[in-house]
mmCIF file of C-alpha atoms in Angstrom:
data_model
loop_
_atom_site.group_PDB
_atom_site.id
_atom_site.type_symbol
_atom_site.label_atom_id
_atom_site.label_comp_id
_atom_site.label_asym_id
_atom_site.label_seq_id
_atom_site.Cartn_x
_atom_site.Cartn_y
_atom_site.Cartn_z
ATOM 1 C CA MET M 8 18.766 43.326 -2.691
ATOM 2 C CA TRP M 9 20.418 39.942 -3.271
ATOM 3 C CA ILE M 10 18.722 38.382 -0.222
ATOM 4 C CA GLU M 11 15.224 39.053 -1.576
ATOM 5 C CA HIS M 12 16.344 37.965 -5.054
ATOM 6 C CA LEU M 13 17.619 34.622 -3.758
ATOM 7 C CA ALA M 14 14.451 34.109 -1.694
ATOM 8 C CA ARG M 15 12.280 34.782 -4.756
ATOM 9 C CA ASP M 16 14.358 32.366 -6.840
ATOM 10 C CA ILE M 17 13.882 29.615 -4.273
ATOM 11 C CA ALA M 18 10.162 30.312 -3.942
ATOM 12 C CA ALA M 19 9.792 30.208 -7.744
ATOM 13 C CA LEU M 20 11.235 26.690 -7.933
ATOM 14 C CA GLY M 21 7.947 25.237 -6.723
ATOM 15 C CA GLN M 22 5.970 27.142 -9.349
ATOM 16 C CA THR M 23 7.644 25.542 -12.360
ATOM 17 C CA GLU M 24 5.358 23.244 -14.312
ATOM 18 C CA ASN M 25 6.021 19.514 -13.832
ATOM 19 C CA THR M 26 8.382 20.214 -10.916
ATOM 20 C CA THR M 27 8.601 17.231 -8.598
ATOM 21 C CA LEU M 28 9.346 17.506 -4.902
ATOM 22 C CA GLU M 29 12.700 15.777 -5.363
ATOM 23 C CA ARG M 30 13.744 18.122 -8.182
ATOM 24 C CA ALA M 31 12.658 21.193 -6.230
ATOM 25 C CA LEU M 32 14.700 20.109 -3.200
ATOM 26 C CA ASP M 33 17.823 19.530 -5.294
ATOM 27 C CA GLN M 34 17.452 22.901 -7.008
ATOM 28 C CA MET M 35 16.925 24.690 -3.693
ATOM 29 C CA SER M 36 20.056 23.191 -2.171
ATOM 30 C CA ARG M 37 22.151 24.164 -5.194
ATOM 31 C CA ALA M 38 20.722 27.698 -5.242
ATOM 32 C CA ALA M 39 21.569 28.178 -1.554
ATOM 33 C CA ALA M 40 25.081 26.765 -1.977
ATOM 34 C CA LEU M 41 25.746 29.274 -4.750
ATOM 35 C CA GLY M 42 23.940 32.289 -3.308
ATOM 36 C CA VAL M 43 24.512 32.377 0.449
ATOM 37 C CA PRO M 44 27.719 34.154 1.552
ATOM 38 C CA GLY M 45 30.222 31.725 3.057
ATOM 39 C CA CYS M 46 28.152 28.692 2.068
ATOM 40 C CA SER M 47 29.881 25.839 0.247
ATOM 41 C CA ALA M 48 27.032 23.274 0.473
ATOM 42 C CA ALA M 49 23.358 23.161 1.433
ATOM 43 C CA LEU M 50 20.913 20.534 2.658
ATOM 44 C CA VAL M 51 17.109 20.731 2.467
ATOM 45 C CA VAL M 52 15.177 17.928 4.199
ATOM 46 C CA VAL M 53 11.461 17.146 4.454
ATOM 47 C CA TRP M 54 10.439 15.305 7.613
ATOM 48 C CA ARG M 55 7.187 13.775 8.800
ATOM 49 C CA GLU M 56 6.087 13.435 12.410
ATOM 50 C CA VAL M 57 5.188 9.854 13.339
ATOM 51 C CA VAL M 58 3.637 8.842 16.638
ATOM 52 C CA GLY M 59 5.033 5.557 17.952
ATOM 53 C CA ALA M 60 3.252 2.849 19.898
ATOM 54 C CA ASP M 61 4.528 4.399 23.130
ATOM 55 C CA GLY M 62 3.042 7.765 22.205
ATOM 56 C CA ALA M 63 6.424 9.341 21.514
ATOM 57 C CA ILE M 64 6.819 11.500 18.401
ATOM 58 C CA ARG M 65 9.560 10.574 15.942
ATOM 59 C CA HIS M 66 10.673 12.441 12.823
ATOM 60 C CA VAL M 67 11.320 10.409 9.701
ATOM 61 C CA VAL M 68 12.899 11.675 6.483
ATOM 62 C CA THR M 69 10.511 11.572 3.528
ATOM 63 C CA ASP M 70 12.749 13.355 0.994
ATOM 64 C CA TYR M 71 15.771 15.607 0.808
ATOM 65 C CA GLY M 72 18.016 17.530 -1.538
ATOM 66 C CA ALA M 73 21.755 17.978 -1.047
ATOM 67 C CA SER M 74 24.020 20.138 -3.154
ATOM 68 C CA HIS M 75 26.938 17.774 -2.461
ATOM 69 C CA ALA M 76 27.115 14.020 -1.889
ATOM 70 C CA ASP M 77 29.105 14.449 1.344
ATOM 71 C CA LEU M 78 26.112 16.137 2.976
ATOM 72 C CA SER M 79 23.954 13.137 2.052
ATOM 73 C CA GLU M 80 26.361 10.896 3.960
ATOM 74 C CA ALA M 81 26.373 13.294 6.909
ATOM 75 C CA LEU M 82 22.562 13.311 6.987
ATOM 76 C CA GLU M 83 22.444 9.510 6.939
ATOM 77 C CA HIS M 84 24.872 9.413 9.874
ATOM 78 C CA GLN M 85 22.791 11.940 11.830
ATOM 79 C CA TYR M 86 19.607 10.028 11.097
ATOM 80 C CA THR M 87 21.143 6.724 12.208
ATOM 81 C CA THR M 88 22.738 8.024 15.404
ATOM 82 C CA ASP M 89 20.042 10.630 16.174
ATOM 83 C CA GLU M 90 22.807 13.192 16.686
ATOM 84 C CA GLY M 91 23.715 16.316 14.773
ATOM 85 C CA PRO M 92 22.508 19.812 13.879
ATOM 86 C CA THR M 93 19.843 18.729 11.374
ATOM 87 C CA VAL M 94 18.099 16.211 13.628
ATOM 88 C CA GLU M 95 18.314 18.598 16.571
ATOM 89 C CA ALA M 96 16.756 21.399 14.532
ATOM 90 C CA VAL M 97 13.727 19.293 13.589
ATOM 91 C CA ARG M 98 13.424 17.737 17.051
ATOM 92 C CA GLU M 99 13.623 21.034 18.935
ATOM 93 C CA MET M 100 11.947 23.133 16.194
ATOM 94 C CA ARG M 101 14.513 25.880 16.533
ATOM 95 C CA GLN M 102 17.465 27.203 14.592
ATOM 96 C CA VAL M 103 20.731 25.363 15.290
ATOM 97 C CA ARG M 104 24.045 27.118 14.674
ATOM 98 C CA VAL M 105 27.487 25.488 14.595
ATOM 99 C CA ALA M 106 30.411 27.919 14.669
ATOM 100 C CA ASP M 107 33.033 25.160 14.494
ATOM 101 C CA VAL M 108 32.248 21.480 14.810
ATOM 102 C CA LEU M 109 35.685 20.912 16.374
ATOM 103 C CA ARG M 110 34.607 23.068 19.306
ATOM 104 C CA GLU M 111 31.251 21.300 19.645
ATOM 105 C CA HIS M 112 30.351 18.953 22.486
ATOM 106 C CA ARG M 113 26.636 18.446 21.775
ATOM 107 C CA TRP M 114 27.023 15.523 19.373
ATOM 108 C CA PRO M 115 30.133 13.421 20.154
ATOM 109 C CA ARG M 116 29.315 10.778 17.544
ATOM 110 C CA TYR M 117 28.835 13.348 14.794
ATOM 111 C CA THR M 118 32.090 15.309 15.079
ATOM 112 C CA SER M 119 34.410 12.927 13.228
ATOM 113 C CA MET M 120 31.827 12.295 10.496
ATOM 114 C CA ALA M 121 31.342 16.042 10.004
ATOM 115 C CA VAL M 122 35.084 16.610 9.646
ATOM 116 C CA GLN M 123 35.331 13.795 7.079
ATOM 117 C CA CYS M 124 32.492 15.387 5.098
ATOM 118 C CA GLY M 125 34.038 18.855 5.301
ATOM 119 C CA ASP M 126 31.223 20.243 7.443
ATOM 120 C CA ARG M 127 32.949 22.660 9.856
ATOM 121 C CA SER M 128 30.207 25.259 10.406
ATOM 122 C CA SER M 129 26.494 25.436 9.632
ATOM 123 C CA VAL M 130 23.140 27.094 10.267
ATOM 124 C CA THR M 131 19.991 24.928 10.128
ATOM 125 C CA GLN M 132 16.492 26.379 10.234
ATOM 126 C CA PRO M 133 13.275 24.324 10.658
ATOM 127 C CA SER M 134 9.931 25.420 9.215
ATOM 128 C CA LYS M 135 6.457 23.884 9.182
ATOM 129 C CA LEU M 136 5.148 22.959 5.746
ATOM 130 C CA ALA M 137 1.729 24.395 4.938
ATOM 131 C CA GLY M 138 -1.138 21.897 4.734
ATOM 132 C CA ASP M 139 -4.637 21.712 3.298
ATOM 133 C CA GLY M 140 -6.185 19.763 6.151
ATOM 134 C CA ASP M 141 -5.384 16.448 4.466
ATOM 135 C CA GLY M 142 -2.629 15.269 6.811
ATOM 136 C CA ASP M 143 0.194 17.453 5.467
ATOM 137 C CA GLU M 144 0.327 19.511 8.674
ATOM 138 C CA ASP M 145 2.742 17.008 10.232
ATOM 139 C CA ARG M 146 5.501 17.747 7.695
ATOM 140 C CA ILE M 147 8.527 19.852 8.595
ATOM 141 C CA LEU M 148 11.301 21.265 6.441
ATOM 142 C CA THR M 149 14.855 21.893 7.598
ATOM 143 C CA PHE M 150 16.977 24.279 5.544
ATOM 144 C CA GLY M 151 20.695 24.061 6.281
ATOM 145 C CA VAL M 152 23.668 26.002 4.931
ATOM 146 C CA HIS M 153 27.105 24.482 5.515
ATOM 147 C CA SER M 154 30.741 25.436 5.057
ATOM 148 C CA GLY M 155 34.103 23.720 5.099
ATOM 149 C CA ARG M 156 35.512 26.655 7.087
ATOM 150 C CA ALA M 157 35.015 27.402 10.766
ATOM 151 C CA ASP M 158 33.059 30.548 11.674
ATOM 152 C CA ALA M 159 32.034 30.980 8.042
ATOM 153 C CA PHE M 160 28.658 32.609 8.602
ATOM 154 C CA ASP M 161 27.857 36.104 9.754
ATOM 155 C CA GLU M 162 25.516 35.610 12.692
ATOM 156 C CA VAL M 163 23.214 38.522 11.889
ATOM 157 C CA VAL M 164 22.956 38.183 8.103
ATOM 158 C CA VAL M 165 22.932 34.410 7.632
ATOM 159 C CA THR M 166 20.754 33.654 10.643
ATOM 160 C CA GLN M 167 18.019 35.930 9.329
ATOM 161 C CA LEU M 168 18.616 34.811 5.754
ATOM 162 C CA THR M 169 18.301 31.120 6.593
ATOM 163 C CA ALA M 170 14.989 31.736 8.328
ATOM 164 C CA LEU M 171 13.732 33.640 5.272
ATOM 165 C CA LEU M 172 14.881 30.949 2.847
ATOM 166 C CA ALA M 173 13.323 28.188 4.945
ATOM 167 C CA GLU M 174 9.981 30.010 4.898
ATOM 168 C CA HIS M 175 10.095 30.520 1.125
ATOM 169 C CA ALA M 176 11.257 26.945 0.559
ATOM 170 C CA ALA M 177 8.358 25.605 2.635
ATOM 171 C CA MET M 178 5.875 27.578 0.519
ATOM 172 C CA ALA M 179 7.531 26.429 -2.710
ATOM 173 C CA LEU M 180 7.474 22.775 -1.684
ATOM 174 C CA HIS M 181 3.820 23.061 -0.719
ATOM 175 C CA THR M 182 3.075 24.330 -4.234
ATOM 176 C CA ALA M 183 5.207 21.624 -5.830
ATOM 177 C CA GLY M 184 3.400 18.989 -3.772
ATOM 178 C CA ARG M 185 0.016 20.278 -4.869
ATOM 179 C CA GLN M 186 1.123 20.240 -8.505
ATOM 180 C CA ALA M 187 2.342 16.666 -8.131
ATOM 181 C CA ASP M 188 -0.985 15.666 -6.561
ATOM 182 C CA ALA M 189 -2.848 17.307 -9.440
ATOM 183 C CA ALA M 190 -0.665 15.481 -11.970
ATOM 184 C CA ARG M 191 -1.317 12.134 -10.267
ATOM 185 C CA GLU M 192 -5.045 12.825 -10.178
ATOM 186 C CA SER M 193 -5.014 13.731 -13.875
ATOM 187 C CA ALA M 194 -3.109 10.550 -14.735
ATOM 188 C CA HIS M 195 -5.550 8.498 -12.658
ATOM 189 C CA MET M 196 -8.474 10.098 -14.490
ATOM 190 C CA ARG M 197 -6.900 9.337 -17.878
ATOM 191 C CA ARG M 198 -6.414 5.695 -16.876
ATOM 192 C CA ALA M 199 -10.009 5.516 -15.648
ATOM 193 C CA MET M 200 -11.310 6.988 -18.910
ATOM 194 C CA SER M 201 -9.181 4.580 -20.918
ATOM 195 C CA ALA M 202 -10.513 1.644 -18.888
ATOM 196 C CA ARG M 203 -14.096 2.826 -19.386
ATOM 197 C CA THR M 204 -13.543 3.064 -23.143
ATOM 198 C CA VAL M 205 -12.150 -0.449 -23.517
ATOM 199 C CA ILE M 206 -14.914 -1.931 -21.323
ATOM 200 C CA ASP M 207 -17.541 -0.222 -23.476
ATOM 201 C CA GLN M 208 -15.883 -1.630 -26.600
ATOM 202 C CA ALA M 209 -15.875 -5.137 -25.139
ATOM 203 C CA LYS M 210 -19.535 -4.807 -24.123
ATOM 204 C CA GLY M 211 -20.370 -3.788 -27.688
ATOM 205 C CA ILE M 212 -18.653 -6.895 -29.051
ATOM 206 C CA ILE M 213 -20.573 -9.173 -26.682
ATOM 207 C CA MET M 214 -23.890 -7.394 -27.360
ATOM 208 C CA HIS M 215 -23.385 -7.847 -31.111
ATOM 209 C CA ALA M 216 -22.383 -11.503 -30.796
ATOM 210 C CA ARG M 217 -25.095 -12.533 -28.323
ATOM 211 C CA GLY M 218 -27.818 -10.054 -29.090
ATOM 212 C CA CYS M 219 -28.020 -9.002 -25.427
ATOM 213 C CA ASP M 220 -28.209 -5.677 -23.615
ATOM 214 C CA ALA M 221 -25.351 -3.725 -21.993
ATOM 215 C CA ASP M 222 -25.984 -4.978 -18.454
ATOM 216 C CA THR M 223 -25.913 -8.614 -19.571
ATOM 217 C CA ALA M 224 -22.716 -8.011 -21.539
ATOM 218 C CA PHE M 225 -21.017 -6.446 -18.519
ATOM 219 C CA ALA M 226 -22.159 -9.323 -16.307
ATOM 220 C CA ALA M 227 -20.523 -11.726 -18.767
ATOM 221 C CA LEU M 228 -17.247 -9.771 -18.591
ATOM 222 C CA ARG M 229 -17.329 -9.757 -14.805
ATOM 223 C CA GLU M 230 -18.033 -13.501 -14.658
ATOM 224 C CA VAL M 231 -15.016 -14.268 -16.845
ATOM 225 C CA ALA M 232 -12.846 -11.917 -14.765
ATOM 226 C CA GLN M 233 -13.872 -13.571 -11.491
ATOM 227 C CA ARG M 234 -13.367 -17.042 -12.880
ATOM 228 C CA ASN M 235 -9.859 -16.215 -14.097
ATOM 229 C CA ARG M 236 -8.988 -13.944 -11.148
ATOM 230 C CA LYS M 237 -8.394 -10.998 -13.426
ATOM 231 C CA LYS M 238 -9.600 -7.417 -13.565
ATOM 232 C CA VAL M 239 -12.634 -6.667 -15.700
ATOM 233 C CA VAL M 240 -10.644 -4.134 -17.709
ATOM 234 C CA ASP M 241 -7.967 -6.734 -18.486
ATOM 235 C CA VAL M 242 -10.587 -9.224 -19.712
ATOM 236 C CA ALA M 243 -12.184 -6.474 -21.786
ATOM 237 C CA ARG M 244 -8.821 -5.461 -23.271
ATOM 238 C CA ASP M 245 -8.068 -9.086 -24.248
ATOM 239 C CA LEU M 246 -11.461 -9.397 -25.925
ATOM 240 C CA VAL M 247 -11.030 -6.167 -27.864
ATOM 241 C CA GLU M 248 -7.541 -7.155 -29.020
ATOM 242 C CA GLN M 249 -8.790 -10.573 -30.152
ATOM 243 C CA ASN M 250 -11.544 -9.004 -32.230
ATOM 244 C CA THR M 251 -9.908 -5.842 -33.551
ATOM 245 C CA GLY M 252 -6.153 -6.398 -33.324
ATOM 246 C CA PRO M 253 -3.698 -7.316 -36.086
ATOM 247 C CA GLN M 254 -3.993 -11.042 -35.359
ATOM 248 C CA ARG M 255 -7.665 -11.002 -36.351
ATOM 249 C CA SER M 256 -6.841 -9.085 -39.542
ATOM 250 C CA GLN M 257 -4.212 -11.689 -40.436
ATOM 251 C CA ARG M 258 -6.674 -14.537 -39.812
ATOM 252 C CA SER M 259 -9.331 -12.907 -41.985
ATOM 253 C CA GLN M 260 -6.836 -12.448 -44.862
ATOM 254 C CA ARG M 261 -5.304 -15.930 -44.615
ATOM 255 C CA PRO M 262 -6.125 -18.139 -47.700
ATOM 256 C CA ARG M 263 -8.495 -20.956 -46.896
ATOM 257 C CA GLY M 264 -7.328 -24.526 -47.271
ATOM 258 C CA PRO M 265 -8.804 -26.933 -49.850
ATOM 259 C CA ARG M 266 -12.259 -28.312 -49.229
ATOM 260 C CA ALA M 267 -12.644 -31.887 -48.128
ATOM 261 C CA ASP M 268 -14.167 -32.877 -51.469
ATOM 262 C CA GLY M 269 -11.192 -31.446 -53.354
ATOM 263 C CA ARG M 270 -13.157 -28.643 -55.117
#
């Protein structure tokens, strides 16, 4: 059935290698805009719960994907005024349906903006993002389908569909986030290994020049770094470049000048 097919497609977006959260959100919004009956645009937003100094909980946008630029403007207006279907969905943690924004009285400041953006009817579903116990439990996803026509969505089909898509999108984004974390950790490890290599090279140069051991050589690097307010790895990299780079090769090949005695 097309509903399950669309849900699987959205869930698979988070499985793609090198998929970032931003790319996954954009792809999800476009997939929903194309696949949901009556939908002409879609908006997927990731929120984080923040506790203020007064103890009140606020929801801040951490990322989002919109199939059309007009929905981005509508989201910004909702976020600024704290009025509209998307902010109400995340605040109340329940599905919010709009049959026709011109017949709505819940958000007076949003009506004119919605009409300008072509957002006449919508269904927005919130869903908790899965966490690993590392602070991700306070993230919420809202999945919204929108239309430029009033009463565009079948209440039974689209209401259930939106809930299903929100659940699959939340799982996909959790996977994409974990992949991004793994990529950052891998990059950090590569940088650490590179730094270790260049420090070892610099220590070898100092040990050869001074006839000292590795600990003494490292202490010399650290002393220079502290004196010049630089990182040890930067001092080590400068030393390696000075002794092995092209400038040293050019100096070693440069013809010597005449001796003082003219010979």
